[in-house]
XYZ file of C-alpha atoms in Angstrom:
785
model
C -0.063 0.159 -0.093
C 1.686 3.292 -1.397
C 0.883 6.690 1.249
C -1.987 8.774 -0.673
C -3.484 6.136 -2.812
C -6.871 7.469 -2.840
C -9.834 5.673 -4.695
C -9.361 7.723 -7.504
C -6.624 5.230 -9.119
C -8.574 2.454 -7.770
C -12.674 3.050 -8.675
C -13.249 5.952 -11.428
C -16.107 8.279 -9.244
C -18.250 8.623 -12.275
C -18.998 4.876 -12.189
C -19.947 5.438 -8.486
C -22.124 7.823 -9.074
C -23.474 6.313 -12.104
C -23.836 2.493 -9.810
C -25.723 5.440 -7.039
C -28.199 6.230 -9.543
C -29.612 3.232 -11.255
C -30.210 1.673 -7.111
C -32.008 5.492 -6.767
C -34.136 4.142 -10.072
C -34.365 0.550 -9.398
C -35.599 1.881 -5.345
C -38.644 4.104 -7.151
C -39.226 0.570 -9.373
C -39.334 -1.105 -6.145
C -41.426 1.661 -4.108
C -44.060 1.057 -7.052
C -43.952 -2.718 -6.658
C -44.283 -3.104 -2.996
C -47.651 -1.338 -3.281
C -48.946 -2.887 -6.182
C -48.807 -6.732 -4.623
C -51.225 -5.728 -2.217
C -54.608 -6.854 -3.602
C -56.311 -3.712 -1.924
C -53.810 -1.320 -4.191
C -53.959 -3.564 -7.166
C -58.104 -3.526 -6.842
C -58.093 0.184 -7.051
C -55.733 0.611 -9.970
C -57.678 -1.959 -11.850
C -60.575 0.634 -11.441
C -58.934 3.098 -12.157
C -57.652 1.554 -15.565
C -61.360 0.495 -16.186
C -62.450 4.334 -16.994
C -60.349 4.249 -20.118
C -62.914 1.914 -21.320
C -65.809 4.392 -22.753
C -68.512 1.715 -22.351
C -67.278 0.973 -18.386
C -66.827 5.215 -18.005
C -68.820 6.449 -14.805
C -67.676 9.679 -14.424
C -64.030 12.321 -15.313
C -60.725 9.958 -14.768
C -60.000 12.377 -12.240
C -62.786 10.530 -9.964
C -60.914 7.572 -9.543
C -57.322 8.738 -10.075
C -56.943 11.258 -8.065
C -57.968 9.539 -5.017
C -55.704 6.653 -5.975
C -52.928 8.566 -6.375
C -53.659 10.370 -2.606
C -53.284 7.308 -1.415
C -49.650 5.934 -2.608
C -48.585 9.460 -2.262
C -49.350 9.055 1.407
C -47.558 5.732 1.913
C -44.603 6.922 -0.361
C -44.301 9.893 1.370
C -44.520 7.666 4.817
C -41.207 5.407 3.302
C -39.388 8.181 1.766
C -39.745 10.670 5.174
C -38.414 7.106 7.190
C -35.384 6.885 4.220
C -34.949 10.871 5.155
C -34.221 10.186 8.600
C -31.785 7.364 7.623
C -30.274 9.540 4.957
C -29.628 12.065 7.545
C -28.088 9.751 10.325
C -25.639 8.317 7.239
C -24.440 11.591 6.713
C -24.490 12.620 10.173
C -21.519 9.616 10.822
C -19.981 10.873 7.472
C -19.325 13.925 7.769
C -17.602 13.284 11.449
C -14.058 14.917 11.009
C -11.225 12.844 11.275
C -7.330 13.552 11.007
C -5.547 12.249 7.682
C -1.906 12.168 7.675
C -0.162 13.673 4.179
C 2.929 13.845 2.874
C 2.329 18.150 3.841
C 1.648 16.562 7.321
C -2.541 16.676 9.250
C -5.236 17.458 7.033
C -8.874 17.689 8.430
C -10.890 15.462 6.235
C -14.422 14.179 6.648
C -15.194 10.656 7.014
C -17.203 10.253 3.361
C -13.742 11.708 1.882
C -11.718 9.214 3.258
C -10.322 6.477 0.487
C -8.714 3.755 -0.035
C -4.946 3.810 0.641
C -4.789 6.939 3.180
C -3.391 7.026 6.467
C -6.166 8.219 9.562
C -5.632 8.910 12.818
C -8.256 7.935 15.321
C -8.372 9.407 18.343
C -9.792 8.568 22.150
C -13.282 7.746 22.084
C -14.076 8.369 18.726
C -15.431 5.660 15.475
C -13.337 4.192 13.296
C -15.235 5.013 9.595
C -13.913 2.353 7.219
C -12.672 -0.694 6.978
C -8.845 -0.089 8.245
C -5.762 -1.876 9.450
C -4.307 -1.307 12.558
C -0.989 0.643 12.074
C 0.515 2.447 15.149
C -0.992 3.313 18.575
C 0.162 5.799 21.225
C -0.204 3.187 23.653
C 3.123 2.525 25.277
C 2.309 -0.806 25.410
C 1.130 -1.018 22.284
C -2.504 -2.319 22.071
C -5.921 -0.479 21.652
C -9.639 -1.760 23.010
C -12.273 -0.901 20.633
C -15.989 -1.941 20.509
C -18.202 -3.674 17.943
C -21.420 -2.542 18.915
C -22.313 -0.956 15.345
C -21.232 -4.255 13.891
C -22.522 -7.166 16.080
C -24.381 -5.694 19.195
C -21.318 -6.299 21.183
C -20.442 -3.917 23.729
C -17.245 -5.923 25.821
C -14.116 -4.095 24.843
C -11.968 -6.042 22.411
C -7.866 -6.144 22.643
C -6.409 -5.429 19.593
C -2.948 -4.907 18.555
C -0.550 -3.047 15.447
C 0.752 -4.909 12.887
C 4.672 -5.423 13.903
C 6.371 -4.432 10.704
C 4.659 -0.569 10.247
C 7.703 1.174 9.794
C 8.449 -0.853 7.084
C 5.206 -0.580 4.903
C 5.765 -2.105 1.192
C 5.344 0.220 -1.592
C 3.171 -1.695 -4.395
C -0.771 -0.433 -4.232
C -3.307 -3.302 -3.887
C -7.266 -3.373 -4.929
C -9.061 -3.216 -1.882
C -12.587 -3.101 -1.541
C -14.199 -0.363 -0.865
C -15.419 0.675 2.751
C -18.080 0.159 4.621
C -18.890 3.145 6.739
C -21.704 1.494 8.688
C -22.768 -1.973 10.385
C -24.375 -3.794 7.523
C -28.311 -3.728 8.260
C -31.632 -2.899 7.074
C -30.935 1.067 7.667
C -27.799 0.779 4.783
C -30.429 -1.632 2.558
C -31.790 1.452 -0.181
C -35.839 1.501 0.210
C -36.086 -1.576 2.279
C -39.915 -2.496 3.067
C -41.220 -4.127 6.225
C -45.035 -5.992 5.880
C -47.085 -4.985 8.834
C -48.946 -7.944 10.314
C -52.228 -4.943 9.957
C -51.360 -5.023 6.423
C -51.526 -8.839 5.744
C -55.121 -8.524 7.660
C -56.315 -6.169 5.524
C -55.399 -7.470 2.349
C -57.214 -10.529 3.412
C -60.592 -8.410 4.521
C -59.965 -6.922 1.099
C -60.027 -10.294 -0.834
C -63.267 -11.145 1.665
C -65.147 -7.951 0.658
C -63.943 -8.241 -3.116
C -65.581 -11.814 -3.342
C -68.997 -10.596 -1.692
C -68.732 -7.596 -4.344
C -68.562 -10.101 -7.352
C -71.937 -11.772 -5.684
C -74.163 -9.210 -5.442
C -72.672 -7.906 -8.866
C -73.715 -11.480 -10.113
C -77.177 -11.526 -8.403
C -78.271 -8.472 -9.495
C -77.593 -9.195 -12.915
C -78.956 -12.812 -12.381
C -82.412 -10.159 -11.367
C -82.439 -9.338 -14.311
C -81.818 -12.481 -16.140
C -78.998 -11.799 -18.106
C -79.950 -9.569 -20.954
C -78.421 -8.076 -23.008
C -74.115 -7.411 -22.555
C -74.319 -8.893 -19.021
C -70.760 -9.276 -18.474
C -70.356 -5.055 -19.231
C -73.084 -4.800 -16.221
C -71.066 -7.153 -14.111
C -68.506 -4.835 -14.517
C -70.572 -1.799 -14.118
C -71.679 -3.005 -10.675
C -68.355 -3.747 -9.114
C -67.110 -0.130 -9.872
C -70.517 1.377 -8.457
C -70.335 -0.365 -5.661
C -66.704 -0.190 -5.259
C -67.017 2.406 -2.297
C -67.956 -0.752 -0.373
C -64.439 -1.024 -0.083
C -63.161 2.267 1.474
C -59.917 3.510 -0.230
C -59.184 5.283 2.476
C -58.306 2.735 4.526
C -54.374 2.259 3.770
C -54.252 5.885 4.341
C -55.956 5.678 7.258
C -53.797 2.845 8.647
C -50.513 4.652 7.590
C -51.676 7.896 9.381
C -52.396 5.714 12.600
C -48.856 3.924 12.500
C -46.838 7.512 12.042
C -48.868 8.718 14.759
C -48.264 5.687 17.142
C -44.227 5.722 16.046
C -44.622 9.705 17.125
C -46.031 8.817 20.161
C -44.050 5.816 20.921
C -40.583 8.640 19.969
C -42.053 11.246 22.457
C -43.199 9.044 25.293
C -41.905 10.877 28.014
C -42.014 7.417 29.904
C -39.259 5.768 28.015
C -36.926 8.417 26.822
C -34.100 8.181 24.329
C -36.149 5.807 22.058
C -35.293 5.712 18.685
C -37.823 4.340 16.231
C -36.129 2.963 13.437
C -39.201 2.114 11.469
C -43.282 3.810 11.243
C -44.035 0.413 9.491
C -44.904 -2.188 11.936
C -45.604 0.161 15.713
C -48.717 -2.298 15.569
C -47.137 -5.441 16.069
C -46.099 -4.397 19.837
C -49.270 -5.544 20.809
C -49.094 -8.993 19.130
C -46.019 -9.904 21.077
C -46.532 -13.573 22.280
C -43.068 -15.079 22.806
C -40.469 -12.743 24.240
C -36.526 -14.216 23.864
C -34.189 -12.078 25.615
C -30.773 -13.377 27.263
C -29.106 -12.416 30.401
C -25.829 -10.739 30.424
C -26.537 -7.376 29.950
C -30.481 -7.902 29.642
C -31.832 -8.857 32.744
C -28.367 -8.077 34.398
C -26.591 -4.492 34.441
C -23.546 -6.962 33.453
C -21.188 -5.164 36.600
C -19.958 -7.808 37.953
C -19.073 -7.639 41.543
C -16.804 -10.615 43.188
C -18.589 -11.996 45.395
C -16.938 -15.730 47.097
C -13.422 -16.887 47.099
C -13.406 -20.789 47.885
C -10.346 -22.492 48.278
C -11.478 -26.281 48.923
C -11.672 -25.880 52.949
C -12.331 -22.319 52.949
C -14.411 -19.596 51.779
C -14.385 -15.969 51.862
C -17.303 -13.803 51.289
C -17.666 -9.796 51.372
C -17.912 -9.930 55.086
C -14.475 -12.019 55.813
C -12.588 -10.125 52.682
C -10.249 -8.352 55.342
C -9.298 -11.841 56.304
C -8.114 -11.910 52.693
C -6.241 -8.499 53.169
C -4.390 -9.488 55.995
C -3.440 -12.530 54.639
C -1.873 -10.923 52.092
C 0.110 -8.508 53.986
C 1.614 -11.197 56.458
C 3.404 -12.473 53.710
C 5.013 -9.294 53.219
C 5.829 -9.101 56.786
C 7.955 -12.072 57.079
C 11.557 -12.595 57.479
C 13.606 -12.057 54.207
C 14.532 -15.458 54.639
C 10.818 -16.739 53.769
C 9.892 -14.991 50.663
C 6.241 -14.908 48.781
C 6.926 -17.641 46.883
C 9.373 -20.811 47.638
C 10.895 -22.468 45.086
C 12.167 -26.581 45.921
C 9.892 -26.841 48.530
C 8.383 -30.212 49.017
C 4.539 -31.231 48.592
C 4.930 -33.210 51.733
C 5.153 -29.325 53.572
C 1.693 -28.273 53.875
C 1.172 -25.045 52.860
C 0.082 -22.287 55.571
C -2.813 -20.539 54.921
C -1.529 -17.491 53.909
C 0.939 -18.804 51.231
C -2.324 -20.655 49.792
C -4.504 -17.330 49.572
C -1.486 -15.747 47.879
C -1.011 -17.881 45.737
C -4.645 -17.507 45.049
C -4.878 -14.279 44.411
C -1.427 -13.425 42.376
C -3.131 -16.265 40.091
C -6.362 -14.175 39.768
C -3.835 -10.668 39.174
C -1.816 -12.299 36.723
C -3.962 -14.925 34.809
C -6.224 -11.708 32.365
C -6.665 -9.714 28.964
C -6.410 -6.673 31.441
C -4.775 -3.855 30.553
C -4.104 -0.877 32.998
C -4.362 2.943 31.701
C -3.819 6.126 32.947
C -5.853 9.348 32.349
C -5.451 12.732 33.429
C -7.625 13.802 36.519
C -7.236 17.532 36.430
C -4.351 17.666 39.313
C -1.821 14.768 37.831
C -1.232 14.717 33.877
C -0.912 11.468 31.979
C 2.683 11.145 31.767
C 3.205 11.550 35.382
C 0.375 9.398 36.440
C 1.334 6.717 34.306
C 5.546 6.941 35.851
C 3.999 7.330 39.558
C 1.141 4.383 38.773
C -1.379 6.558 40.303
C -4.502 5.269 41.514
C -7.026 7.817 41.555
C -5.774 8.134 37.521
C -6.070 4.244 37.115
C -8.638 2.918 34.821
C -8.750 -1.202 33.726
C -9.658 -2.077 29.957
C -10.664 -5.640 29.087
C -12.339 -7.194 26.408
C -14.867 -9.161 29.508
C -16.344 -7.353 32.775
C -15.894 -10.252 34.620
C -11.907 -9.982 34.480
C -11.743 -6.506 35.411
C -14.377 -7.446 38.724
C -11.174 -9.626 39.461
C -8.491 -7.507 39.015
C -10.490 -4.882 41.178
C -10.905 -7.178 43.836
C -6.814 -8.179 44.024
C -6.251 -4.338 43.986
C -8.836 -3.711 46.933
C -6.794 -6.878 48.924
C -3.747 -6.026 48.295
C -2.219 -6.732 44.636
C -2.376 -4.278 42.698
C -2.060 -4.343 38.613
C -0.239 -1.307 38.020
C 1.260 -1.973 34.388
C 1.228 -4.152 31.360
C 2.102 -4.256 27.474
C 2.695 -7.060 25.326
C 5.041 -9.153 26.554
C 5.244 -7.734 30.582
C 3.201 -7.412 33.628
C 3.446 -4.959 36.870
C 2.294 -5.902 39.972
C 2.598 -3.622 43.195
C 2.530 -5.428 46.629
C 0.887 -3.662 49.765
C 4.221 -2.281 50.581
C 4.474 -0.661 47.462
C 7.106 -2.748 45.959
C 6.708 -3.167 42.258
C 7.068 -7.320 41.000
C 8.304 -7.596 37.356
C 7.032 -10.586 35.154
C 7.705 -11.455 31.520
C 4.629 -12.288 29.617
C 6.209 -15.741 27.583
C 3.157 -17.066 26.045
C -0.511 -15.892 26.364
C -3.452 -17.861 25.321
C -6.680 -16.028 24.854
C -10.438 -17.050 26.075
C -12.252 -18.511 22.956
C -15.619 -19.701 23.187
C -14.846 -23.218 21.848
C -11.934 -23.851 24.500
C -14.135 -21.862 27.518
C -10.680 -20.979 29.056
C -7.614 -18.881 28.577
C -4.105 -19.324 30.055
C -0.375 -17.176 30.024
C 3.224 -18.472 30.860
C 5.207 -15.937 32.714
C 7.980 -15.270 34.475
C 8.916 -13.567 37.471
C 12.089 -11.401 36.907
C 13.625 -11.686 40.449
C 13.438 -15.627 41.260
C 13.139 -15.979 37.021
C 10.605 -18.911 37.891
C 8.051 -19.628 35.051
C 4.496 -20.601 35.680
C 1.691 -21.534 33.432
C -1.927 -20.068 35.166
C -4.970 -21.063 33.944
C -9.194 -20.163 34.991
C -11.792 -21.467 32.507
C -15.255 -22.693 33.089
C -15.554 -25.633 35.682
C -16.960 -28.235 33.083
C -13.312 -28.007 30.972
C -11.375 -27.263 34.117
C -12.405 -30.457 35.779
C -10.436 -32.726 33.600
C -7.098 -30.252 33.525
C -6.654 -29.915 37.428
C -5.583 -32.744 39.524
C -7.846 -34.601 41.263
C -10.002 -33.780 44.149
C -13.312 -34.255 45.534
C -14.511 -30.552 46.411
C -14.438 -28.414 42.809
C -17.674 -30.343 41.362
C -19.987 -29.638 44.487
C -18.791 -26.175 45.505
C -18.975 -25.190 41.698
C -22.831 -26.094 41.945
C -23.665 -24.359 45.319
C -21.973 -21.185 43.934
C -24.081 -21.602 40.750
C -27.073 -22.071 42.929
C -26.294 -18.550 44.473
C -26.412 -17.146 40.742
C -22.773 -16.620 41.241
C -20.556 -17.071 37.788
C -18.177 -19.581 38.532
C -13.852 -19.054 37.406
C -11.607 -22.111 38.362
C -8.212 -20.620 38.518
C -5.334 -23.686 38.270
C -1.347 -23.332 37.746
C 1.384 -25.485 37.034
C 5.346 -24.759 37.832
C 7.493 -25.466 34.386
C 11.240 -25.528 34.137
C 13.430 -24.103 32.001
C 14.004 -26.896 30.021
C 9.934 -27.626 30.171
C 9.239 -24.203 28.493
C 11.640 -24.339 26.158
C 10.604 -27.738 24.669
C 6.962 -26.176 24.750
C 8.118 -23.192 22.814
C 9.315 -25.093 20.171
C 6.676 -27.476 20.003
C 4.183 -24.424 19.543
C 6.699 -22.400 16.863
C 6.598 -25.083 14.767
C 3.087 -25.614 15.296
C 1.651 -22.181 14.205
C 4.471 -22.530 11.139
C 2.398 -25.311 9.925
C 0.747 -24.852 6.673
C -2.272 -27.820 6.896
C -4.547 -27.660 10.067
C -2.758 -25.173 11.916
C -5.433 -24.941 14.477
C -5.521 -28.400 15.782
C -2.025 -28.790 15.744
C -1.591 -26.089 17.957
C -4.273 -27.159 20.402
C -2.756 -29.960 20.371
C 0.397 -28.499 21.682
C -1.005 -26.301 23.887
C -3.154 -29.399 25.739
C 0.223 -31.336 26.504
C 0.867 -28.704 28.760
C -2.536 -28.146 30.401
C -2.321 -31.896 32.204
C -1.996 -32.143 35.858
C -2.207 -28.620 37.238
C -2.537 -27.291 40.697
C -5.935 -25.958 42.085
C -5.610 -22.796 43.258
C -9.765 -21.855 44.026
C -12.804 -21.291 42.169
C -14.236 -17.221 42.094
C -17.796 -16.359 42.131
C -18.373 -13.297 40.357
C -22.141 -11.832 40.429
C -23.901 -9.780 37.800
C -26.531 -7.631 39.525
C -30.007 -7.619 37.828
C -31.061 -4.290 36.103
C -33.632 -1.928 37.653
C -37.262 -3.189 38.132
C -36.470 -6.317 36.429
C -38.824 -8.482 38.538
C -41.847 -6.650 38.051
C -41.220 -6.169 34.474
C -41.003 -9.907 33.857
C -43.977 -10.010 36.370
C -46.362 -7.699 34.159
C -45.301 -9.162 31.239
C -46.302 -12.732 32.268
C -49.448 -11.186 33.724
C -50.059 -9.937 30.300
C -49.764 -13.236 28.506
C -46.482 -13.047 26.994
C -44.109 -16.212 27.386
C -40.458 -15.342 28.053
C -37.928 -16.987 27.404
C -34.347 -16.734 28.614
C -31.032 -18.104 26.369
C -27.615 -17.606 27.863
C -24.288 -19.039 27.772
C -24.074 -19.392 31.631
C -24.268 -22.598 33.205
C -27.513 -24.707 34.321
C -27.572 -23.411 38.306
C -26.157 -19.635 37.582
C -28.971 -19.312 35.007
C -31.692 -21.248 37.348
C -30.647 -18.691 40.186
C -31.149 -16.087 37.652
C -34.582 -16.616 36.472
C -35.701 -16.972 39.955
C -34.053 -13.968 41.515
C -35.303 -11.822 38.834
C -39.036 -13.684 39.006
C -39.101 -14.916 35.504
C -40.270 -18.196 37.239
C -42.646 -17.706 39.896
C -41.527 -19.112 43.554
C -44.865 -21.405 43.490
C -43.526 -22.622 40.317
C -42.207 -25.909 39.327
C -39.000 -26.065 37.339
C -38.405 -29.432 35.228
C -34.078 -29.885 34.545
C -33.768 -31.770 31.588
C -31.625 -34.137 32.187
C -28.372 -34.316 29.632
C -29.046 -36.359 26.617
C -26.774 -37.411 24.392
C -28.760 -39.889 21.888
C -32.255 -40.387 20.278
C -33.279 -43.007 23.233
C -32.097 -40.714 26.142
C -34.146 -37.850 24.424
C -37.077 -39.716 23.655
C -37.662 -41.112 27.175
C -36.581 -37.513 28.480
C -39.354 -36.164 26.942
C -42.087 -38.637 27.604
C -41.221 -37.800 30.973
C -42.107 -34.144 30.553
C -44.845 -34.111 28.689
C -47.185 -35.676 31.793
C -45.901 -32.186 33.506
C -48.413 -29.629 32.927
C -47.429 -25.700 34.159
C -43.560 -26.007 34.921
C -41.003 -24.336 33.799
C -38.647 -25.880 31.281
C -34.199 -25.632 31.799
C -32.364 -27.120 29.438
C -28.472 -26.628 28.267
C -27.437 -26.074 25.255
C -26.125 -29.703 24.366
C -29.572 -31.548 25.572
C -31.431 -29.081 22.901
C -29.262 -29.974 20.248
C -29.993 -33.720 20.368
C -33.646 -32.525 20.442
C -33.377 -30.374 17.924
C -31.882 -33.323 15.687
C -34.005 -35.925 16.200
C -37.487 -34.122 17.970
C -37.891 -30.998 16.983
C -41.636 -30.954 16.346
C -42.194 -33.006 19.743
C -39.797 -30.742 21.436
C -41.176 -27.162 20.663
C -44.760 -28.555 21.093
C -43.575 -28.959 24.510
C -41.289 -25.870 25.249
C -44.139 -23.479 23.903
C -46.539 -24.972 26.422
C -44.324 -23.654 29.126
C -44.748 -20.672 31.282
C -41.104 -19.933 30.879
C -38.322 -21.569 29.662
C -34.137 -20.832 30.321
C -31.743 -22.575 27.459
C -27.958 -22.377 29.194
C -24.719 -22.818 28.172
C -26.940 -22.063 24.635
C -24.189 -21.237 21.977
C -25.453 -18.344 19.526
C -26.276 -20.210 16.519
C -28.838 -22.009 18.596
C -30.158 -18.951 19.505
C -30.951 -17.812 15.955
C -32.460 -21.096 15.358
C -34.835 -21.251 18.341
C -36.078 -17.735 17.331
C -36.876 -19.392 13.599
C -38.427 -22.078 14.854
C -40.190 -20.105 17.044
C -41.908 -17.984 14.206
C -42.134 -21.393 11.766
C -44.158 -23.367 14.517
C -46.332 -21.316 16.411
C -47.042 -19.024 13.656
C -46.898 -16.088 16.474
C -44.921 -12.913 16.880
C -41.866 -13.242 18.258
C -39.610 -10.449 19.926
C -35.693 -10.760 20.620
C -34.252 -8.951 22.947
C -30.394 -8.336 22.595
C -27.409 -6.141 24.118
C -26.778 -3.518 21.912
C -25.822 0.201 23.388
C -24.913 2.053 21.056
C -22.085 5.036 21.530
C -24.610 7.962 21.221
C -28.076 8.050 20.035
C -28.396 9.412 16.505
C -30.594 12.062 15.894
C -34.163 11.753 15.159
C -36.773 13.543 13.014
C -40.150 13.453 12.820
C -43.466 14.963 10.834
C -46.596 15.366 11.633
C -48.927 14.822 8.009
C -52.177 17.424 8.818
C -55.000 18.480 6.494
C -55.818 22.492 6.794
C -59.209 23.649 6.170
C -59.537 24.506 2.491
C -62.716 26.109 0.453
C -65.570 23.583 -0.898
C -65.571 23.427 -4.869
C -67.912 21.422 -6.897
C -66.673 18.096 -7.414
C -65.031 18.216 -4.195
C -67.355 16.066 -2.741
C -66.450 12.967 -5.081
C -62.974 13.593 -5.041
C -62.517 13.576 -1.336
C -65.493 12.259 0.207
C -64.135 8.401 0.638
C -60.468 9.621 1.634
C -60.502 12.926 3.487
C -63.696 13.149 5.477
C -63.592 9.494 6.785
C -59.659 9.915 8.245
C -61.789 11.503 11.016
C -63.046 9.375 12.753
C -59.680 7.337 12.561
C -57.811 10.203 14.233
C -60.655 10.196 17.053
C -60.061 6.195 17.098
C -56.316 6.699 16.914
C -56.002 9.245 19.792
C -58.419 7.963 22.045
C -57.935 5.965 24.292
C -60.436 3.145 25.982
C -58.441 2.011 28.672
C -55.843 5.046 30.736
C -52.020 4.414 30.401
C -51.722 4.299 34.297
C -55.203 1.491 34.474
C -52.754 -0.672 31.885
C -50.074 -1.253 33.739
C -51.687 -1.706 36.792
C -54.041 -4.416 34.895
C -51.162 -6.124 32.666
C -53.984 -9.000 31.890
C -56.160 -6.594 29.506
C -53.226 -6.984 26.997
C -54.147 -10.372 26.399
C -57.153 -9.820 24.766
C -54.890 -7.957 21.764
C -53.198 -11.083 21.696
C -56.119 -12.762 20.361
C -56.914 -10.539 17.703
C -60.313 -10.067 18.356
C -60.973 -6.162 17.168
C -59.478 -7.455 13.474
C -60.559 -10.760 13.476
C -62.890 -12.385 11.012
C -65.799 -12.485 13.884
C -65.065 -9.164 14.243
C -65.559 -7.979 10.310
C -68.753 -9.990 9.716
C -70.029 -8.201 12.830
C -69.425 -4.895 11.387
C -70.706 -5.612 7.659
C -73.991 -7.025 9.391
C -74.300 -4.122 11.150
C -73.382 -1.756 7.650
C -76.113 -3.491 5.807
C -78.595 -2.831 8.630
C -77.897 0.624 9.100
C -77.712 1.102 4.862
C -81.533 -0.386 5.554
C -82.826 1.365 7.759
C -80.987 4.856 5.932
C -83.429 3.551 2.929
C -86.545 2.044 4.308
C -86.257 6.136 6.487
C -85.486 7.569 2.484
C -88.964 6.019 1.362
C -91.161 6.541 3.703
C -90.468 9.892 3.807
C -90.735 10.089 0.329
C -94.087 8.243 0.733
C -95.439 10.640 2.996
C -94.392 13.595 0.696
C -96.626 12.495 -1.856
């Protein structure tokens, strides 16, 4: 890549403009197609086109074309307003100012002007404007943390390292894909359209009314004994009776959606709400299944250290001062008894202080946390970093669990004060700095469910391999013990997230042998990942179990009354989480996802078809109980008994899926929609850095003087809007009453206000009213005679 190689040398700007115009024109055609794919609009289009035939003309052409054009214009304007909002959001993002490095120095450019080959300086807390290669950072440790919440919704900080050979960039320019300025979502799709639930129902009711029109027209022609050109008479009767299907219905529906979306955006009880589309607000009243994650949704994703377990003794929040005293006692011992002793035999029983120290030391070293220092107004950043100022230090990590663990080690006396790619520094209670060299680090992955680090203490030369991870994988790695599984279960039942910490001392020869095999595996061309994992697993044997840590993820504010309200409203809430079974069950109880007096059926682990069949039969005999199932058992059930499992699960008042992979969560959402046909709402953790500006439009009609023909053009379009607006703005139940009695929501789930029965009743009422008016008119005329 050559610095300054712009987009003009890679892609012709004229070609880009031509492509944009082509997409815009295709968007216009797609809008018209989306409008006329509804039978409702297609019906009135055919009526308007029939007026070009002289034998079928009932009056001036504008009496049919003007109302149709108005109806389409309202719908298109509504969609255009949403696209304009999207355009304004994109424009706001593309107008952000960045610093670009050129041969003449640093210049300010808009993000929309950044081209392929530009060297861009991204400041702290600034959005990354495009697909970019991380070349250099101002941080001394050569690392950077970023969030990808705009792409995948994950709000955790992710560690990124710069290119090691940045100073020797190649000079050859290479073709590159165009930069992506935003996440690939529906908002970046030109003229994206969504079909609402009411749109489908109105479309079906329109077909029913049209069938009724055909029947009535046939009856009228039959009464005339099919005289003359009876087929033209049928078409003329269809035209005469066309007002039975109100052309203003779509306009009223669109207006109602706009008003509802505006009211949602302006609701003072939910400030900051952004309505991305006004097409489907009515579907919020038809939700039957609510699927939610645990971390960050039901909980705050703010971790607090709660428990340290050493096997024979456990320390809770009320006994952390004892842990602190053990750490202090280690560093107040005589010099001949250092904190970590090399060569002590395993027959000598460790003192409690040394056991606590080894556990805290392992927690303080086995992580991916990086301390950074910021100016606090009194001490500048450089001075704070030099002096390891506590008030200026901020911990950054990809997981809040690790931050909570490191903050806890700081509270008991062992503080992480510095870290870069190759070293770590810990500060003891006495103020001494312990330096460690990072030899290898094995990051956490969802497949491995553990992470490890190999460090060398500079003062003693000891090499230690620390590892922490989930109990399901660590149980086969650590040395045999009789308390790990039981205590993990006990802590998980308290709602704590449990991690197992272990260590293994290595000699210099052992490490050199491992490093040679590890480097050779990483240089392999074929099956590199498998070979690297095999080498690491050779080191993960007979490790010494240090401790168990319990971290609590605090519940969201008012999550309990919220879930109770949703349950009383008739919604079934499913929790899909990656935590272990005991933790997920405890969280479900604490959050009142499962009521206190409700039975819980824990689906036994199954591995084959026969076991799944027996367990499903056992579950079938239970009634009105919540279901708790693990991801492995869920995979087996969906593989062999997909229909049977979904049928039983949908009958449960609540379902908890633990150890659930992201792909399984997506599969459950899809199956619920396909099997039940009911509306499903999935809630995930997406925290935007800053809310985009929201622009709203209100359509209204000013009073205009009447003129000849106004009733013909505007009666079925304008006058019938006012009853609908009164219906939209009218509330049969106050908001306070609706929140107090959530059972009222169950009536909406049944769809009674727009069911076929309700539709038939209103048709019969209209027929009765029409006959009454005709009878009244006939009697009035007869009396006048």
